[in-house]
XYZ file of C-alpha atoms in Angstrom:
335
model
C 9.993 -13.241 -27.891
C 9.309 -9.551 -28.206
C 9.767 -7.709 -24.904
C 10.002 -4.015 -24.008
C 11.145 -1.955 -21.043
C 9.751 1.300 -19.597
C 10.883 3.402 -16.663
C 8.263 6.004 -15.613
C 9.547 9.557 -15.190
C 6.562 10.368 -12.903
C 6.757 9.970 -9.128
C 2.981 10.250 -8.586
C 1.830 6.942 -7.117
C -1.711 7.400 -8.557
C -0.340 7.818 -12.053
C 2.218 5.070 -11.801
C -0.360 2.573 -10.595
C -2.724 3.642 -13.373
C -0.062 3.229 -15.995
C 0.757 -0.183 -14.680
C -2.867 -1.219 -15.119
C -2.941 0.263 -18.618
C 0.080 -1.822 -19.588
C -1.521 -4.881 -18.004
C -4.780 -4.364 -19.923
C -3.168 -3.497 -23.221
C -0.175 -5.841 -23.576
C -1.746 -7.913 -26.436
C -2.593 -4.757 -28.434
C 1.056 -3.593 -28.121
C 2.181 -6.734 -29.952
C 4.487 -7.661 -27.029
C 5.150 -10.933 -25.266
C 6.325 -9.071 -22.198
C 7.029 -5.673 -20.662
C 9.316 -4.739 -17.724
C 8.094 -1.577 -15.973
C 9.942 0.388 -13.332
C 8.687 3.241 -11.233
C 9.538 5.170 -8.099
C 6.862 6.820 -6.006
C 6.764 9.729 -3.589
C 6.014 8.596 -0.006
C 2.843 6.595 -0.200
C 1.030 3.625 1.376
C -0.202 0.955 -1.034
C -2.691 -1.676 -0.005
C -3.745 -4.852 -1.727
C -6.911 -5.158 -3.764
C -8.884 -6.928 -1.022
C -7.594 -5.110 1.998
C -9.238 -2.701 4.417
C -7.214 0.540 4.573
C -8.543 1.301 8.009
C -7.240 -1.998 9.385
C -3.871 -2.121 7.693
C -2.682 1.410 8.042
C -2.347 4.040 10.739
C -4.530 6.243 8.610
C -4.740 9.045 11.156
C -0.985 9.191 11.169
C -0.870 9.056 7.349
C -3.301 12.027 7.220
C -1.124 14.043 9.670
C 2.033 13.277 7.700
C 0.451 13.913 4.323
C 1.135 10.384 3.044
C -1.555 9.224 0.538
C -3.177 5.808 0.728
C -3.882 3.982 -2.579
C -5.147 0.576 -3.565
C -3.384 -1.496 -6.205
C -4.726 -4.002 -8.686
C -3.110 -7.086 -7.199
C -3.707 -8.903 -3.924
C -1.295 -9.278 -1.043
C -0.437 -6.957 1.809
C 0.212 -3.297 2.480
C 3.593 -1.755 1.545
C 5.328 1.597 1.936
C 6.824 3.388 -1.126
C 9.257 6.341 -1.046
C 11.959 7.772 -3.243
C 14.478 5.152 -2.195
C 12.269 2.198 -2.967
C 12.268 0.707 -6.450
C 9.060 -0.776 -7.854
C 9.304 -3.310 -10.631
C 6.638 -5.087 -12.713
C 6.840 -8.014 -15.071
C 3.889 -8.048 -17.418
C 3.781 -11.154 -19.623
C 1.430 -13.215 -21.770
C -0.378 -15.663 -19.574
C 1.205 -19.111 -19.074
C -0.279 -21.470 -16.574
C 3.114 -22.481 -15.211
C 3.817 -18.834 -14.195
C 0.692 -18.352 -12.075
C 1.797 -17.879 -8.433
C 5.268 -18.945 -9.559
C 7.194 -16.061 -8.045
C 10.484 -17.953 -8.286
C 10.356 -17.755 -12.122
C 9.871 -14.003 -12.144
C 12.350 -13.206 -9.318
C 15.285 -15.316 -10.445
C 16.831 -12.452 -12.499
C 16.274 -10.000 -9.617
C 18.015 -12.380 -7.257
C 20.830 -12.809 -9.785
C 21.387 -9.068 -9.958
C 21.475 -8.756 -6.122
C 23.919 -11.632 -5.983
C 26.142 -9.843 -8.524
C 26.351 -7.115 -5.845
C 27.294 -9.783 -3.287
C 23.901 -9.535 -1.545
C 22.721 -12.969 -0.556
C 19.016 -12.530 -1.350
C 16.746 -15.599 -1.440
C 13.092 -16.328 -1.976
C 11.262 -16.800 1.362
C 7.770 -18.264 1.429
C 5.836 -17.870 -1.786
C 6.592 -14.210 -2.595
C 9.131 -12.437 -0.379
C 12.805 -11.780 -0.907
C 14.882 -11.771 2.233
C 18.528 -11.137 3.232
C 19.640 -12.552 6.579
C 16.023 -13.304 7.324
C 14.817 -9.799 6.834
C 12.353 -8.817 4.083
C 13.717 -6.516 1.396
C 11.005 -7.215 -1.237
C 7.308 -8.102 -1.246
C 5.591 -9.381 -4.413
C 2.107 -9.986 -5.686
C 0.265 -10.992 -8.895
C -2.777 -9.998 -10.875
C -4.249 -12.115 -13.668
C -6.631 -11.828 -16.535
C -7.455 -14.198 -19.395
C -4.395 -13.285 -21.392
C -1.867 -11.580 -19.166
C -0.011 -11.994 -15.847
C 1.206 -9.089 -13.816
C 3.900 -9.815 -11.262
C 5.197 -6.833 -9.335
C 7.212 -6.101 -6.274
C 9.207 -3.594 -4.266
C 12.874 -3.301 -3.487
C 13.731 -1.488 -0.292
C 17.088 0.219 -1.038
C 17.366 3.020 1.474
C 13.793 3.622 2.544
C 12.590 5.346 5.723
C 11.996 2.187 7.729
C 10.906 4.161 10.755
C 7.968 5.567 8.763
C 7.218 2.141 7.326
C 7.140 0.650 10.756
C 4.927 3.428 12.211
C 2.399 3.195 9.367
C 2.256 -0.567 8.923
C 3.660 -2.554 11.867
C 0.980 -2.585 14.514
C -2.167 -4.321 15.737
C -5.785 -3.041 15.581
C -7.242 -4.218 18.930
C -11.034 -4.507 18.885
C -11.346 -4.311 15.104
C -13.165 -7.134 13.282
C -13.058 -7.300 9.459
C -13.226 -9.974 6.796
C -10.572 -8.274 4.640
C -7.207 -9.724 3.776
C -4.652 -9.032 6.548
C -1.011 -8.149 5.996
C 1.720 -10.477 7.315
C 4.046 -8.520 9.607
C 7.776 -8.983 8.945
C 11.110 -7.541 9.940
C 12.387 -5.445 7.085
C 15.777 -4.128 5.968
C 17.344 -1.913 3.324
C 19.501 -3.335 0.579
C 21.987 -0.524 1.029
C 22.956 -2.029 4.406
C 24.253 -5.114 2.689
C 26.353 -3.505 0.009
C 30.132 -4.021 0.116
C 30.730 -0.476 -1.209
C 28.521 2.611 -1.218
C 26.120 2.854 -4.151
C 23.520 5.557 -4.998
C 19.859 4.547 -5.447
C 19.994 5.814 -9.078
C 23.023 3.578 -9.824
C 21.260 0.625 -8.274
C 18.058 1.182 -10.329
C 20.017 1.702 -13.504
C 22.062 -1.411 -12.847
C 18.998 -3.561 -12.378
C 17.422 -1.979 -15.481
C 20.484 -2.800 -17.581
C 20.738 -6.343 -16.137
C 17.107 -7.188 -16.829
C 17.085 -5.689 -20.323
C 20.182 -7.699 -21.188
C 18.933 -10.836 -19.521
C 15.534 -10.759 -21.147
C 16.539 -9.042 -24.412
C 14.123 -6.130 -23.889
C 14.088 -2.959 -25.914
C 12.855 0.536 -24.837
C 9.108 0.942 -25.301
C 8.191 3.227 -28.213
C 4.971 4.911 -29.361
C 3.520 4.954 -25.881
C 1.872 8.449 -25.884
C -1.638 7.008 -26.205
C -0.995 4.701 -23.226
C 0.115 7.724 -21.088
C -3.162 9.441 -22.029
C -5.128 6.354 -21.022
C -3.213 6.222 -17.732
C -4.055 9.897 -16.986
C -7.735 9.164 -17.529
C -7.616 6.034 -15.315
C -5.733 7.967 -12.646
C -8.663 10.355 -12.357
C -11.437 7.785 -12.543
C -9.914 5.209 -10.181
C -6.644 5.825 -8.434
C -7.451 9.305 -7.154
C -10.946 8.340 -5.876
C -12.052 7.619 -2.323
C -14.348 4.892 -3.688
C -11.387 2.794 -4.965
C -8.757 3.624 -2.397
C -10.690 3.764 0.846
C -14.244 2.440 0.509
C -13.650 -1.002 -0.939
C -13.520 -3.754 1.642
C -14.076 -1.060 4.316
C -16.804 -2.808 6.424
C -15.722 -3.484 9.966
C -16.715 -3.305 13.595
C -14.621 -1.561 16.199
C -14.795 -1.381 19.993
C -12.582 1.035 21.964
C -12.557 2.904 25.328
C -12.322 6.587 26.102
C -12.800 8.419 29.350
C -14.812 5.719 31.117
C -16.996 4.666 28.178
C -16.985 1.774 25.730
C -17.614 3.056 22.197
C -18.801 0.475 19.604
C -18.815 1.375 15.899
C -19.949 -0.259 12.702
C -18.200 1.214 9.664
C -19.443 0.557 6.115
C -17.754 1.882 2.973
C -15.523 3.986 5.180
C -18.332 5.787 6.984
C -19.681 5.274 10.492
C -23.128 3.674 10.051
C -23.707 2.866 13.724
C -22.204 4.104 16.963
C -23.173 3.344 20.575
C -21.664 3.802 23.942
C -21.841 2.138 27.368
C -20.324 3.397 30.624
C -17.587 1.150 31.854
C -17.119 2.645 35.274
C -16.001 5.779 37.050
C -12.532 7.199 36.586
C -10.424 8.003 39.712
C -11.939 10.497 42.119
C -11.318 14.028 41.127
C -10.664 13.189 37.457
C -11.679 15.957 35.070
C -11.816 13.534 32.179
C -14.935 11.566 33.116
C -17.574 11.931 30.411
C -21.139 12.519 31.360
C -23.891 10.416 29.767
C -25.034 13.372 27.708
C -21.471 14.131 26.482
C -20.978 10.524 25.443
C -24.366 10.486 23.675
C -23.490 13.690 21.844
C -20.276 12.140 20.480
C -22.170 9.152 19.157
C -24.828 11.288 17.518
C -22.240 13.697 16.017
C -20.142 10.937 14.428
C -23.118 9.047 12.974
C -22.778 8.788 9.135
C -19.462 10.653 9.178
C -16.717 9.596 6.815
C -13.419 8.397 8.160
C -10.257 9.686 6.574
C -10.882 13.282 5.634
C -11.893 16.626 7.100
C -15.455 15.521 8.041
C -14.304 13.575 11.109
C -12.843 16.481 12.993
C -15.401 18.864 11.722
C -18.090 16.700 13.415
C -16.572 17.433 16.895
C -16.667 21.246 17.218
C -17.907 20.964 20.827
C -14.586 19.338 21.857
C -11.365 21.255 22.431
C -8.680 20.299 19.886
C -6.657 18.319 22.420
C -9.806 16.363 23.517
C -10.751 15.685 19.907
C -7.270 14.395 19.117
C -7.382 12.192 22.213
C -10.819 10.773 21.254
C -9.865 10.020 17.684
C -6.554 8.465 18.720
C -8.324 6.218 21.275
C -10.915 5.172 18.687
C -8.778 4.722 15.634
C -5.006 4.674 16.253
C -3.470 1.162 16.151
C -1.306 -0.220 18.971
C 2.480 -0.735 18.282
C 3.650 -4.306 18.148
């Protein structure tokens, strides 16, 4: 069995996802039976191939915090990456007994964690948990010749950011997209018997897997890096791939005495209507008139969500009012 190992020195999520796909598409041409690929991303939110970004993520919050949203090749749910989360990929020649067999891929990862006296175990089909808390989510992508199995390892990630961006409910939103499973999460660093840096943890797992699976460093990979740079531009940096796929949904929310109903297609508002729900308390300055509500609906018609166009479409509202409207329409509710 001829296997190789590669640890990306880039922290750009768009590039690392593109390089992963290039490895996946080109494994037979490399003359390899398998490849282990590690990468670490700057703070980013990664959704599954068939997910609706506007359902899974607090995308207004992500915009405000400058956290990019990207779509990966595999299915499964949304995850948060940062500089203290390790991403690993096993890319191997297709074998039918390995399809959706996460146990087979994750056994060496579990063995490494157990060598650190961390009692990790497989939970459900594809999660790793410690004391019932999720520390790793995994997914697969398949083609005729190759299987990609990849996952995360939360080592010392910002779990508050993860929770704010991902752990919520979207009341009034109806979509056929794949929904993430909410789970309590934890960092592996909390279970270590002695302090350990993230770098030492990643290097330790790298050494363990290369020894366990007899993998050698990947050589002659310059052409693959060039292909990844091209794919990054054509797919992983595009709105069409990251935001517009699976982005058809309906949404009904209230603001200042009116029900607003929206239909969103490919990430843009295709229809928007409003109906008065009743008067606000006497003396309230926040009650919208019929003409104001109609102006909002007309102004947001055909506007793209996620980007500067949304706020630019509301110049007649003061900044605080525009923020309040957008939060009422699009911000999720905490669990």
